CSV table of C-alpha atoms in Angstrom, one decimal:
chain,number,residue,atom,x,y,z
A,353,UNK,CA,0.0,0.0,0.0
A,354,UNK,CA,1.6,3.1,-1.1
A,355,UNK,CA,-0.3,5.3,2.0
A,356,UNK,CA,-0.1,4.0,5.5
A,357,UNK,CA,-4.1,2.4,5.9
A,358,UNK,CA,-3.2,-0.3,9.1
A,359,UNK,CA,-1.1,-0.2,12.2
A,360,UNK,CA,1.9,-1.6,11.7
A,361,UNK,CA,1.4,-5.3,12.6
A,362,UNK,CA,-0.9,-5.4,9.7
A,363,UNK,CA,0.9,-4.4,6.8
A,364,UNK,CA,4.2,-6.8,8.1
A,365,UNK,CA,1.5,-9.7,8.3
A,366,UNK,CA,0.6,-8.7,4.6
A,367,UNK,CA,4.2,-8.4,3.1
A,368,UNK,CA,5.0,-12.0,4.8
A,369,UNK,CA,2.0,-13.5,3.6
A,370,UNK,CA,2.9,-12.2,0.0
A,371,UNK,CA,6.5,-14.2,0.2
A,372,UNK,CA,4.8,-17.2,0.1
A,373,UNK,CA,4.6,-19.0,-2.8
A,374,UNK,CA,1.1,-19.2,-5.0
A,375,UNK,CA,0.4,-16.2,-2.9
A,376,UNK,CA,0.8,-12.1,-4.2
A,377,UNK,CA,0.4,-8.8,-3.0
A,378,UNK,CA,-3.8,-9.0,-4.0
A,379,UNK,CA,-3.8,-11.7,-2.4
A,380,UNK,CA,-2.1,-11.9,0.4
A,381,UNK,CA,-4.4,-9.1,1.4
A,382,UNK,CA,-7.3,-11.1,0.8
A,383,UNK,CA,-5.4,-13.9,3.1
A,384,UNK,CA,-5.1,-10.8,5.9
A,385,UNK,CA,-8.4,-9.8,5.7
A,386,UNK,CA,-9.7,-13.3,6.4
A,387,UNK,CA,-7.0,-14.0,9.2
A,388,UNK,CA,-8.8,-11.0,10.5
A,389,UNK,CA,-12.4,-12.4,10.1
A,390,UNK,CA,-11.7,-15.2,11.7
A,391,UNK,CA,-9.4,-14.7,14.7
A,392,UNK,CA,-10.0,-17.4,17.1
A,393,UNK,CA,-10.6,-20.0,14.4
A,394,UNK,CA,-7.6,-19.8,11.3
A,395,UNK,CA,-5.4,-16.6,13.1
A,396,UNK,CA,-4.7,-18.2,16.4
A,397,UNK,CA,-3.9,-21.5,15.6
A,398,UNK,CA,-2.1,-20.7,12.5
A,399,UNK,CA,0.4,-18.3,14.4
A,400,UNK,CA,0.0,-21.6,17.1
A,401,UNK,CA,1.3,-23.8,14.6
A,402,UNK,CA,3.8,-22.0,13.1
A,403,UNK,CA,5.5,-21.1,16.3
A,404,UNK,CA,5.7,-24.5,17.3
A,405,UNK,CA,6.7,-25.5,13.9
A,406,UNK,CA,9.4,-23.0,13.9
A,407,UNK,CA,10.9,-24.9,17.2
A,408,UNK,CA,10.6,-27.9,16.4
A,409,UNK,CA,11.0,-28.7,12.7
A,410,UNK,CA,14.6,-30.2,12.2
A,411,UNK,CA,16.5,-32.0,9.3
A,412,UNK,CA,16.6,-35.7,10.0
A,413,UNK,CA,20.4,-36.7,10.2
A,414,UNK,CA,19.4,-40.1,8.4
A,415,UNK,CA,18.0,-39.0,5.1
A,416,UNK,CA,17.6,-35.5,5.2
A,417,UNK,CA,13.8,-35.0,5.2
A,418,UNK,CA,12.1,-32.4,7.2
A,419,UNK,CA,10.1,-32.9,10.2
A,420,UNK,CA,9.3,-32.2,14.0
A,421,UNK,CA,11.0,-35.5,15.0
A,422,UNK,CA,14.9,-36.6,14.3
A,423,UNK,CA,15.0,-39.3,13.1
A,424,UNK,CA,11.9,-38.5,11.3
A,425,UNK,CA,8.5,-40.0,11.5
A,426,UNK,CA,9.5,-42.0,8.3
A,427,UNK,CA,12.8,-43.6,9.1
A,428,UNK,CA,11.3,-44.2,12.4
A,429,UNK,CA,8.7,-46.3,10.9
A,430,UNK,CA,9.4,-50.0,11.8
A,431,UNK,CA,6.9,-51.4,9.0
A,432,UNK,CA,8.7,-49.3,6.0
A,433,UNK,CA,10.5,-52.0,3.8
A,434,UNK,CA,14.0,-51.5,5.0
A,435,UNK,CA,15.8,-52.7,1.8
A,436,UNK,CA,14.5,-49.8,-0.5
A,437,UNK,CA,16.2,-46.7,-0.4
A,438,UNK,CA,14.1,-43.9,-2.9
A,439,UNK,CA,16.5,-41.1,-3.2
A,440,UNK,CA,15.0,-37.2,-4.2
A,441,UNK,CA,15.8,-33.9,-4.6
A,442,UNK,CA,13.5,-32.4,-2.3
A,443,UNK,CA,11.7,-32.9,0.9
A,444,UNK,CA,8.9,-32.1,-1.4
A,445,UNK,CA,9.0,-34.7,-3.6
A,446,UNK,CA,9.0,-37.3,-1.2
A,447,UNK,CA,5.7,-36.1,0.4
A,448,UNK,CA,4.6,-36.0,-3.4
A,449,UNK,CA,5.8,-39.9,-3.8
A,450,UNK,CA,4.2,-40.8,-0.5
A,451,UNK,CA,0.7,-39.0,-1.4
A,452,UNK,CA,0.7,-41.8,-4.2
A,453,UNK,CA,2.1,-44.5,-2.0
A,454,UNK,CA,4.2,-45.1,-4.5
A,455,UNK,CA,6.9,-46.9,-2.8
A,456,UNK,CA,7.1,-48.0,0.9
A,457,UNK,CA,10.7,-48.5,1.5
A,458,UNK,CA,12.6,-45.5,3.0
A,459,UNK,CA,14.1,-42.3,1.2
A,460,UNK,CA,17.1,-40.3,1.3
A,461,UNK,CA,16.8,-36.4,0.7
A,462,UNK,CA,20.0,-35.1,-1.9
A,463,UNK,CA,19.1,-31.2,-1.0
A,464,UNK,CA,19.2,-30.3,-5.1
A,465,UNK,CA,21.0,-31.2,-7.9
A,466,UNK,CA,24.3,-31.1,-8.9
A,467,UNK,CA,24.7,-28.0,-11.5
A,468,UNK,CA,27.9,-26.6,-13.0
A,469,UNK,CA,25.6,-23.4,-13.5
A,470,UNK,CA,24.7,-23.2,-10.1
A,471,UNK,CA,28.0,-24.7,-8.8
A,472,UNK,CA,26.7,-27.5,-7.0
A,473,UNK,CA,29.1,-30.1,-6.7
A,474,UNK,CA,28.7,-33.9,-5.0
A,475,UNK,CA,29.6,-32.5,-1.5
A,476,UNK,CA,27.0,-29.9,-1.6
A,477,UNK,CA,24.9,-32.9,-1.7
A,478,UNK,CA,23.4,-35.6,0.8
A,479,UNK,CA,25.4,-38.0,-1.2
A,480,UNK,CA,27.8,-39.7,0.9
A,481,UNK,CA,24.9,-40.0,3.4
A,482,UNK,CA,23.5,-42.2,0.6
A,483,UNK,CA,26.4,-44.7,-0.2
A,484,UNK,CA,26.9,-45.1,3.7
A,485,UNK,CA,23.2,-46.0,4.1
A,486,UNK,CA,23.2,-48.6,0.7
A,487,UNK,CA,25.8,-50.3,2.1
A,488,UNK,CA,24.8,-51.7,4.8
A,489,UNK,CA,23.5,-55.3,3.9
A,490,UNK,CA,19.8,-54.8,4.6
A,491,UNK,CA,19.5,-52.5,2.0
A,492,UNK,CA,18.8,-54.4,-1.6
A,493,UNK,CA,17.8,-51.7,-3.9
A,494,UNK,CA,18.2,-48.0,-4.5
A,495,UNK,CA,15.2,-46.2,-6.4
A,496,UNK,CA,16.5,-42.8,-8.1
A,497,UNK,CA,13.8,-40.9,-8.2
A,498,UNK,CA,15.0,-37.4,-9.0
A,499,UNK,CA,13.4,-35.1,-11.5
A,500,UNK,CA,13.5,-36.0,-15.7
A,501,UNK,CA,15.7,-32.7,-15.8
A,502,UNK,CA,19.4,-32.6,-17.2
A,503,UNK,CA,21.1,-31.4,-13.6
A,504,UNK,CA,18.6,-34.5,-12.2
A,505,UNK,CA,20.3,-36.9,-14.8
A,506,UNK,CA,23.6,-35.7,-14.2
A,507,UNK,CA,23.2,-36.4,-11.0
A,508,UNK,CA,21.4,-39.7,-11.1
A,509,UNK,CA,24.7,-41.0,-13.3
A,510,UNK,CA,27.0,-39.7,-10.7
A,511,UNK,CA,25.0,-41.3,-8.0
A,512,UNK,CA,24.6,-44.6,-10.4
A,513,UNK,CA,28.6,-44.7,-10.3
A,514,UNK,CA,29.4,-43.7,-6.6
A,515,UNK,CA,26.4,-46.9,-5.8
A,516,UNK,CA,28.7,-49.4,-7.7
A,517,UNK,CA,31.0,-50.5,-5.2
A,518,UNK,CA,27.4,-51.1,-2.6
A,519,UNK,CA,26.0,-54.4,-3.1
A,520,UNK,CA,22.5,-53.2,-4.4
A,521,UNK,CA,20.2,-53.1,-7.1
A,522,UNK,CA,19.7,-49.5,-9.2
A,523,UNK,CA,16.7,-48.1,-10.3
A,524,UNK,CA,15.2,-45.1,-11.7
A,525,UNK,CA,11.9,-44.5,-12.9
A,526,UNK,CA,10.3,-45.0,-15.9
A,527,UNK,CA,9.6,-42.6,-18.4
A,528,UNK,CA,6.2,-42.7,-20.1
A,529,UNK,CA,2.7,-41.1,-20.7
A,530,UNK,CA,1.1,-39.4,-17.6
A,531,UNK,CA,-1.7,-41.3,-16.3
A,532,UNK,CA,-5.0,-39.4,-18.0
A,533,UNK,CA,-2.2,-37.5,-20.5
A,534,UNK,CA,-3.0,-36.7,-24.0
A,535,UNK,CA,-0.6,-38.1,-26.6
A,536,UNK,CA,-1.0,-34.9,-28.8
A,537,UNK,CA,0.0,-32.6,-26.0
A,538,UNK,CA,3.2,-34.6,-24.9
A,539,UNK,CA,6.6,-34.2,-26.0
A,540,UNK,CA,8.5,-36.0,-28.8
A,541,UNK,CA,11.1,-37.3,-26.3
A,542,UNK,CA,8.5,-38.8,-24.0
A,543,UNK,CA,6.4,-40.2,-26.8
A,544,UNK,CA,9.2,-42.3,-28.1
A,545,UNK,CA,10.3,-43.2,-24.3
A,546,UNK,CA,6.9,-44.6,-24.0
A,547,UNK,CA,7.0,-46.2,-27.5
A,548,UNK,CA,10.7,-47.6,-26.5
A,549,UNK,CA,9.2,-49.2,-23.3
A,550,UNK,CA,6.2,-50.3,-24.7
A,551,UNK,CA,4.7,-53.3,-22.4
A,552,UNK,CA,2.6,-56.6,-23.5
A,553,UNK,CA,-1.1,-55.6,-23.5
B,1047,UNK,CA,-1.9,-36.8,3.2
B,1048,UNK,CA,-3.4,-39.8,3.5
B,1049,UNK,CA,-0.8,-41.5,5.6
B,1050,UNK,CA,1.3,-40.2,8.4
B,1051,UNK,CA,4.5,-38.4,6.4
B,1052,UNK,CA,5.5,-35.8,8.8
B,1053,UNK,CA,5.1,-35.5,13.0
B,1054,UNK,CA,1.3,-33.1,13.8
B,1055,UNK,CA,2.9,-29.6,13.7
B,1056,UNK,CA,4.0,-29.2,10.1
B,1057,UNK,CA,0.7,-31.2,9.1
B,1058,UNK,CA,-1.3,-28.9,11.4
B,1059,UNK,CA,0.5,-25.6,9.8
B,1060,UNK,CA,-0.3,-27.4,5.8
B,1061,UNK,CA,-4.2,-27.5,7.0
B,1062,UNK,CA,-4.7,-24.6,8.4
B,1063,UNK,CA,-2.6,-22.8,5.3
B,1064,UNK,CA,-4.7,-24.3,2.9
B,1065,UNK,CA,-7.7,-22.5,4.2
B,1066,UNK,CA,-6.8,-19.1,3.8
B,1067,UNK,CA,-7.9,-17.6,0.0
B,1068,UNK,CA,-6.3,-18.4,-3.1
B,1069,UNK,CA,-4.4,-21.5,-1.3
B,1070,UNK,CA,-5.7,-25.3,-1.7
B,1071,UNK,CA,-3.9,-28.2,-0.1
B,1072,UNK,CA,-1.1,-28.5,-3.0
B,1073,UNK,CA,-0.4,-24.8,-2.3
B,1074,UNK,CA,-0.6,-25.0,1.1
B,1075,UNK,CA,2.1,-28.1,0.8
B,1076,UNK,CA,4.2,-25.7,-1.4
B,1077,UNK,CA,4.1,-23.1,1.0
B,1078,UNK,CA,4.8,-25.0,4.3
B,1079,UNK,CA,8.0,-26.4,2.4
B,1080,UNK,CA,8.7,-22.7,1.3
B,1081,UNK,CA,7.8,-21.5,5.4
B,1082,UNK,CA,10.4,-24.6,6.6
B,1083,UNK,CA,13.4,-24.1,4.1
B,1084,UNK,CA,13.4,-20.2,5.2
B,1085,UNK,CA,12.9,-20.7,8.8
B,1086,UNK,CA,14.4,-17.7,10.3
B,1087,UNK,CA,13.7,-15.6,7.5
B,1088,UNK,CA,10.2,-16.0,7.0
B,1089,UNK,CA,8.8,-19.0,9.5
B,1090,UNK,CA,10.1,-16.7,12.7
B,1091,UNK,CA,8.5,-13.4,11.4
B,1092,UNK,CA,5.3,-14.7,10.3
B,1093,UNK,CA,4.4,-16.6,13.0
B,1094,UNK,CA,5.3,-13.6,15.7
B,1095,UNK,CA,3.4,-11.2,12.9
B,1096,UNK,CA,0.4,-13.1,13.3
B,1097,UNK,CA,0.6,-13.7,17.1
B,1098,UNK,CA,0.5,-9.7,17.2
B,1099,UNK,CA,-2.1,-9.3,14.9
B,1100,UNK,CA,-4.3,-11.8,17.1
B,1101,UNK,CA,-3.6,-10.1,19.8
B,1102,UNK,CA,-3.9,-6.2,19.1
B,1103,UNK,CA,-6.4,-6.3,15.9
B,1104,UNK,CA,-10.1,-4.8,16.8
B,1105,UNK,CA,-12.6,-3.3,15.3
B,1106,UNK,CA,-12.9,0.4,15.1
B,1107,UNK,CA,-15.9,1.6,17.6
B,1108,UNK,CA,-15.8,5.1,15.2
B,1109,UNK,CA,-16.0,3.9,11.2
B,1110,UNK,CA,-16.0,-0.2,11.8
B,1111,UNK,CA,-12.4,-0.9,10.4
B,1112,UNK,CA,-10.1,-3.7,10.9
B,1113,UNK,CA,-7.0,-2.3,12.8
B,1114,UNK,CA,-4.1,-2.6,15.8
B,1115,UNK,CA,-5.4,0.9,16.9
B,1116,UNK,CA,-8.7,2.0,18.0
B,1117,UNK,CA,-10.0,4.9,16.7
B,1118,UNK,CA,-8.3,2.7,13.4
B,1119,UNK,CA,-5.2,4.9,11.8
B,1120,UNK,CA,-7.8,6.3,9.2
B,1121,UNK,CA,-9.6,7.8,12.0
B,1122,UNK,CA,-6.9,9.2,13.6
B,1123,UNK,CA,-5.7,10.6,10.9
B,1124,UNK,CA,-6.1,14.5,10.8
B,1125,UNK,CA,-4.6,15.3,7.7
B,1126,UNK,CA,-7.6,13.3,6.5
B,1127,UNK,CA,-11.0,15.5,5.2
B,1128,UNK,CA,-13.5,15.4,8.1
B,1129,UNK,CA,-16.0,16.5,5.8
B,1130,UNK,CA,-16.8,13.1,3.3
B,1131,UNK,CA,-18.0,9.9,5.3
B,1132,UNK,CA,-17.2,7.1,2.4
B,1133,UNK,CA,-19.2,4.2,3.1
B,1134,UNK,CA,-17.9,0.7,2.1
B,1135,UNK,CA,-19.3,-3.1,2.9
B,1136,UNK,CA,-16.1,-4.5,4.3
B,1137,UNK,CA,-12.5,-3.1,5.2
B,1138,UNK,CA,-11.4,-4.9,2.3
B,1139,UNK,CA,-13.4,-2.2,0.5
B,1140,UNK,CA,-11.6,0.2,2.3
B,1141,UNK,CA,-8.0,-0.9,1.4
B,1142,UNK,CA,-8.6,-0.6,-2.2
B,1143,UNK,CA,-10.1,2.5,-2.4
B,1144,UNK,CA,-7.0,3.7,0.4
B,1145,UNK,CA,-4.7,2.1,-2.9
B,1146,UNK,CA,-6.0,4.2,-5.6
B,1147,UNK,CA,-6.2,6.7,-3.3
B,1148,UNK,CA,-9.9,7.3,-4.6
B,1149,UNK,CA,-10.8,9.6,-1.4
B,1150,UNK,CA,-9.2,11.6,1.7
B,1151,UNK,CA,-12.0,11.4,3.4
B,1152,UNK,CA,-13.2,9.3,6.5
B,1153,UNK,CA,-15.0,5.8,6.0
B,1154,UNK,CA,-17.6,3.7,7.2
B,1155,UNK,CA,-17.6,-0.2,7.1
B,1156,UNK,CA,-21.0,-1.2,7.2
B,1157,UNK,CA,-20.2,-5.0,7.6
B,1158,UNK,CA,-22.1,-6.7,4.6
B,1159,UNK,CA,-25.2,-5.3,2.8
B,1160,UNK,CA,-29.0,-5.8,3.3
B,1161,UNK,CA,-29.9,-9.5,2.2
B,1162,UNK,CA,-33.3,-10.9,2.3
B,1163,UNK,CA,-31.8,-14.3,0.9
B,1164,UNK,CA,-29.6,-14.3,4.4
B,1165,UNK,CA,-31.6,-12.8,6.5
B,1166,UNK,CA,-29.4,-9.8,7.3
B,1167,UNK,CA,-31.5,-6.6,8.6
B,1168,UNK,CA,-30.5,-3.1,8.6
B,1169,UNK,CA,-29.6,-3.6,12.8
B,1170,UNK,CA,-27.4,-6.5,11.7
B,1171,UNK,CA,-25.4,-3.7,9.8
B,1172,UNK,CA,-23.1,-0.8,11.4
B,1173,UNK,CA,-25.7,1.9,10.3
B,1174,UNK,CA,-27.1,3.3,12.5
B,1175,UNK,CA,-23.6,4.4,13.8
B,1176,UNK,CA,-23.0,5.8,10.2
B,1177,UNK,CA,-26.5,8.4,10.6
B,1178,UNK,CA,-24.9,9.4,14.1
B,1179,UNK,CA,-21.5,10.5,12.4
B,1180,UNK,CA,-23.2,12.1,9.5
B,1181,UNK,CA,-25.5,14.4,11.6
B,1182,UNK,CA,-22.5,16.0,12.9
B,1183,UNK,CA,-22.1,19.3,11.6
B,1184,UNK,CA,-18.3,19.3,10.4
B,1185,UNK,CA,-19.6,16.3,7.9
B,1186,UNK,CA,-21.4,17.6,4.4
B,1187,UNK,CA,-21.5,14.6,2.1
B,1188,UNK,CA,-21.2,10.8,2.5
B,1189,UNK,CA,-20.6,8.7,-0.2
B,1190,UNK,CA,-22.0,5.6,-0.7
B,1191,UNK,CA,-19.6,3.0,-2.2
B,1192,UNK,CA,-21.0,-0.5,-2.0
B,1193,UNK,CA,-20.6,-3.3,-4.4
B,1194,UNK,CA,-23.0,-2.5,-7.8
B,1195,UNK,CA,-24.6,-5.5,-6.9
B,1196,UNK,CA,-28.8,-6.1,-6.5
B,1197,UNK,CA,-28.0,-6.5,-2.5
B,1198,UNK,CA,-25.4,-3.5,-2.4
B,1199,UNK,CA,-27.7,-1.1,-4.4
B,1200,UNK,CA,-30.7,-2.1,-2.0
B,1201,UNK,CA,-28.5,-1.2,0.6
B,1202,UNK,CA,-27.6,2.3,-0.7
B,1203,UNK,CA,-31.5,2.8,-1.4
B,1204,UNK,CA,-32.2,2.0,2.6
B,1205,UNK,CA,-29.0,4.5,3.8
B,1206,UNK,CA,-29.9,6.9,1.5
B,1207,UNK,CA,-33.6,6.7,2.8
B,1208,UNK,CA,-32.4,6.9,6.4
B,1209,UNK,CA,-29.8,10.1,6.2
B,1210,UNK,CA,-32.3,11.9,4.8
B,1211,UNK,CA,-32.9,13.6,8.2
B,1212,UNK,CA,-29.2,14.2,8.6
B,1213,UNK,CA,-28.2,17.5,6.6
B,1214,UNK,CA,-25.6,16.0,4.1
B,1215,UNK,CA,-25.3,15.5,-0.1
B,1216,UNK,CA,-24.9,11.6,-0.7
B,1217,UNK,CA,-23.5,10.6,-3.5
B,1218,UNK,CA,-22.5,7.3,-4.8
B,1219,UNK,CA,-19.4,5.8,-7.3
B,1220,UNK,CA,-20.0,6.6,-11.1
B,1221,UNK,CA,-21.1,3.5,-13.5
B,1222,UNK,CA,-19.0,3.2,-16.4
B,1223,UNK,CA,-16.0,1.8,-18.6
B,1224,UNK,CA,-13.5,0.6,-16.4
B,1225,UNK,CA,-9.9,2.1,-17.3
B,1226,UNK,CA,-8.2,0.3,-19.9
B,1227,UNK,CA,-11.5,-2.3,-20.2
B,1228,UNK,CA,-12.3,-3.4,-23.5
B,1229,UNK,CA,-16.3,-2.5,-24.7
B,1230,UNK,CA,-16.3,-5.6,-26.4
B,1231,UNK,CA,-16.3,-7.6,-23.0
B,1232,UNK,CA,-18.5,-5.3,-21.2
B,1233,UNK,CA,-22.4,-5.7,-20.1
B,1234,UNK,CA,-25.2,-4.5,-21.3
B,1235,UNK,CA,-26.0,-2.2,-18.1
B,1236,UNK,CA,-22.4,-0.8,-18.1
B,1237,UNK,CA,-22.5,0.3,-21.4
B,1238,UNK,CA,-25.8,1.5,-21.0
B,1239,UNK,CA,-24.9,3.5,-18.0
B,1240,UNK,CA,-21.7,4.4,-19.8
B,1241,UNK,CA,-23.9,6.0,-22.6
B,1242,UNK,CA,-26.5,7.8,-20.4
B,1243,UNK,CA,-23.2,9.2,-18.0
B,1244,UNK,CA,-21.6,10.3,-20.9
B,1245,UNK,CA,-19.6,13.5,-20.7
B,1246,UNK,CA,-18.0,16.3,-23.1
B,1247,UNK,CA,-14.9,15.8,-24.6
């Protein structure tokens, strides 16, 4: 607001709210206003949560996702398979694997990509954390999960090489047409990765 | 999440995100990632912002807005024109006429509009405080800027009805092209109003 309209408390509450992602100046206004409307029901506990989110969320020194516990809620799950390792990128894209429950072994968080753009090399990485872990004997397979971009492939070959001296079984995903995807909207090299890995009907 | 991926506080802070406006549960996720990998930054601020908000934001007993202070900074304000009462539906209202700097006068939230549909009655709205501050001499005109909508317009009828008594010039917004809007893409009634309000080169 270019003219002073709020106290003070206000307007910082705004400009936070508009650093979020998905979220602007329009409307993290709109956000304010019903923070405002609804004090004791979203304002409150939302200033609740994120206070004690604040204290307590923590990397987990195992594989690097984020949570309130350490080790987290994952790798303390006795009941995960224990001989699947998923590696990812970002915290993020393990919550989006285990949304699907597409796998139900454990994961190991890299932290990024290695980029010679960005000048991320292997030790800005999780990685050794990763070839400790996969060698251990319980551990049979490693999933590389990272993203289908050129810095993720990079980094799924380095990882592919450091893995070789581990006794276990890598994987990555596969490449194909999205589930509900329209062929003539997709990308000549996904159309002939799905062609390539065409299965038996 | 359908199963347990993180320990209650970061889910709690995800829910409770993805009610506000403009964010749904995949936003919400995005934005509680965004909140964790900028703790201090952004987590730390936000959550003592909005524990200050809840604690010091009221209502204004003079023109009904949404502020830390009471009488609101508008009211206090006075550098402000004492003379024009602009009345709005919600402090939302407020803010975006305050952005386009539209008036320097005082406001006057009413809280909604009339609404047979809802049951909402002229004593469910802040107007009788509004006829109170427009009978005082210093004020000459208030003007009414509710939405253009059946239930906003029903509601400038009824205020218009009731400040008759009070000695003051209402007025209400002008009905027209909206700056930079395209007449191709415009209603009937706005045209139509457009025409009729048209004025000399």
């Amino acid at each position: 607001m270019s003219r002073r309209v709020t106290g003070t408390e206000i307007e910082r509450m705004i400009q936070l709210l508009a650093k979020l992602p998905g979220l602007g100046p329009r409307s993290a206004r709109r956000a304010a206003l019903y923070l405002i409307n609804n004090r004791e029901k979203i304002m409150a506990p939302l200033a609740s949560a994120l206070g004690d989110a604040y204290e307590k969320v923590s990397v987990c020194s195992t594989c690097g996702n984020v949570d309130t516990l350490n080790p987290c809620t994952l790798c303390q799950d006795a009941a995960r398979d224990q001989s699947i390792i998923c590696v990812v990128e970002e915290a993020g894209d393990l919550w989006a694997l285990e949304r699907a429950s597409a796998t139900s072994g454990l994961y190991h968080v890299l932290g990024g990509t290695l980029s010679a753009i960005e000048g991320i090399r292997p030790q800005d990485l999780n990685i050794k954390g990763l070839i400790e872990r996969a060698d251990v004997d319980t551990v049979n397979e490693v999933i590389i999960a990272v993203n289908a971009t050129i810095d993720g492939q990079t980094t799924a070959h380095y990882i592919t090489e450091q893995l070789k001296s581990c006794n276990v079984k890598v994987s990555r995903l596969a490449h194909g047409v999205p589930v509900g995807g329209e062929l003539d909207y997709l990308d000549e090299g996904t159309l002939a990765a799905a062609i390539k890995a065409r299965r038996p009907f």
